[in-house]
Protein backbone atom coordinates (compact mmCIF):
# COMPACT_ATOMS: atom_id res chain seq x y z
CA MET A 1 155.94 -51.64 221.90
CA ILE A 2 156.68 -49.26 219.02
CA ASN A 3 153.71 -48.20 216.91
CA PRO A 4 154.81 -48.32 213.24
CA VAL A 5 151.90 -46.11 212.16
CA GLN A 6 152.63 -42.40 212.11
CA ARG A 7 150.32 -39.54 211.31
CA VAL A 8 152.09 -37.21 208.85
CA VAL A 9 151.05 -34.21 206.78
CA HIS A 10 152.57 -32.82 203.59
CA VAL A 11 152.30 -29.03 203.26
CA ASP A 12 152.65 -27.27 199.91
CA MET A 13 154.06 -23.83 200.71
CA ASP A 14 152.77 -22.45 197.41
CA TYR A 15 149.39 -22.26 199.16
CA ILE A 16 150.83 -20.30 202.08
CA TYR A 17 152.83 -17.82 200.02
CA ASP A 18 151.15 -14.58 199.00
CA PRO A 19 152.76 -11.35 197.83
CA ALA A 20 150.50 -9.48 200.29
CA PRO A 21 152.01 -9.91 203.79
CA LYS A 22 148.64 -9.76 205.61
CA GLN A 23 147.19 -12.47 203.40
CA GLN A 24 150.28 -14.63 203.85
CA GLU A 25 149.97 -14.29 207.64
CA ALA A 26 146.30 -15.29 207.41
CA HIS A 27 147.28 -18.39 205.40
CA LEU A 28 149.93 -19.28 207.98
CA GLY A 29 147.48 -18.86 210.86
CA LYS A 30 144.96 -21.15 209.16
CA LEU A 31 147.68 -23.73 208.52
CA ILE A 32 148.73 -23.75 212.18
CA ASP A 33 145.10 -24.21 213.27
CA ARG A 34 144.57 -27.09 210.83
CA ILE A 35 147.76 -28.82 211.89
CA LYS A 36 146.75 -28.50 215.56
CA ASP A 37 143.35 -30.03 214.73
CA LEU A 38 144.88 -32.91 212.76
CA ALA A 39 147.52 -33.53 215.44
CA PRO A 40 150.14 -35.23 213.25
CA ARG A 41 153.53 -36.12 214.66
CA VAL A 42 155.43 -35.01 211.53
CA VAL A 43 154.98 -32.33 208.87
CA TYR A 44 156.85 -32.50 205.57
CA LEU A 45 157.17 -28.91 204.43
CA GLN A 46 157.69 -28.36 200.72
CA ALA A 47 160.68 -26.02 200.61
CA PHE A 48 160.44 -25.25 196.90
CA ALA A 49 158.06 -23.29 194.70
CA ASP A 50 156.19 -24.97 191.87
CA PRO A 51 153.47 -22.42 191.05
CA LYS A 52 152.95 -23.90 187.57
CA GLY A 53 152.29 -27.33 189.08
CA ASN A 54 154.52 -29.07 186.52
CA GLY A 55 156.81 -30.75 189.04
CA ALA A 56 159.84 -28.59 188.21
CA VAL A 57 161.38 -26.42 190.90
CA ASP A 58 161.13 -22.77 189.85
CA ALA A 59 162.42 -21.22 193.08
CA VAL A 60 162.88 -22.07 196.74
CA TYR A 61 161.53 -20.68 200.02
CA PHE A 62 164.89 -20.18 201.73
CA PRO A 63 168.06 -18.14 201.06
CA ASN A 64 170.68 -19.98 199.03
CA ARG A 65 173.30 -19.28 196.37
CA HIS A 66 172.11 -21.58 193.58
CA MET A 67 168.38 -21.11 193.00
CA PRO A 68 166.10 -18.07 192.91
CA MET A 69 164.29 -17.46 196.19
CA ARG A 70 160.55 -16.84 195.90
CA ALA A 71 160.31 -15.74 199.54
CA ASP A 72 162.25 -16.32 202.75
CA LEU A 73 159.39 -18.31 204.24
CA PHE A 74 160.65 -21.78 205.14
CA SER A 75 162.30 -20.94 208.47
CA ARG A 76 159.31 -18.91 209.70
CA VAL A 77 156.73 -21.56 208.79
CA SER A 78 158.81 -24.41 210.20
CA TRP A 79 159.45 -22.52 213.45
CA GLN A 80 155.76 -21.70 213.86
CA LEU A 81 154.80 -25.32 213.24
CA LYS A 82 157.37 -26.59 215.74
CA THR A 83 156.57 -24.11 218.50
CA ARG A 84 152.81 -23.64 218.12
CA ALA A 85 151.64 -26.98 216.72
CA LYS A 86 154.31 -29.09 218.50
CA VAL A 87 155.22 -31.19 215.44
CA GLU A 88 158.49 -32.37 213.93
CA VAL A 89 159.18 -30.56 210.66
CA TYR A 90 161.23 -31.89 207.74
CA ALA A 91 162.06 -30.17 204.47
CA TRP A 92 160.84 -31.82 201.31
CA LEU A 93 163.12 -31.16 198.33
CA PRO A 94 163.16 -33.18 195.12
CA MET A 95 166.59 -34.23 193.93
CA LEU A 96 166.09 -34.36 190.17
CA SER A 97 163.58 -31.58 189.42
CA TYR A 98 165.89 -28.60 189.33
CA LYS A 99 166.64 -26.45 186.33
CA LEU A 100 169.37 -24.02 187.22
CA PRO A 101 169.15 -20.44 185.96
CA ALA A 102 170.94 -19.97 182.62
CA ASN A 103 173.52 -17.64 184.20
CA ASN A 104 174.56 -20.28 186.77
CA PRO A 105 177.94 -21.79 185.76
CA ALA A 106 176.71 -25.31 186.60
CA ALA A 107 173.73 -24.95 184.23
CA THR A 108 175.90 -26.00 181.30
CA HIS A 109 177.02 -29.26 182.92
CA LEU A 110 175.50 -32.30 181.26
CA VAL A 111 174.37 -35.24 183.33
CA GLN A 112 173.63 -38.38 181.38
CA SER A 113 173.10 -42.04 182.08
CA VAL A 114 175.23 -44.84 180.75
CA ALA A 115 174.19 -48.40 179.95
CA GLY A 116 174.09 -50.44 183.11
CA ALA A 117 173.36 -47.46 185.32
CA PRO A 118 170.69 -48.00 187.97
CA ASP A 119 168.07 -46.02 186.01
CA ASP A 120 168.58 -48.03 182.81
CA PRO A 121 165.15 -49.59 182.00
CA ARG A 122 166.86 -52.90 181.22
CA HIS A 123 167.81 -53.18 184.88
CA LEU A 124 164.55 -52.15 186.53
């Protein structure tokens, strides 16, 4: 019989990141210990930075060509969680909370809804 209940944890990487490498390592070590104690099956790792806490993505924690990178931290944290805490790790990335840098060519593209679109309040 399959158990539909799963123990999962959401990790905000803004609390792991620190400009001081020793402090960042201490944060990571504490995270691994906590995850081991909680023993979830899955960890959703927030792969973006939102230091202002306003819900908008300011930067990401992995190398890419579209968004600023706050630190190359995602792969290290996910690997440590997988190998030391023995959990499945998934990236959590919002789809509609990005504001591209002004110098990005796609930043000038306008996305708008039309009547009858799925997000039209008349159809919710």
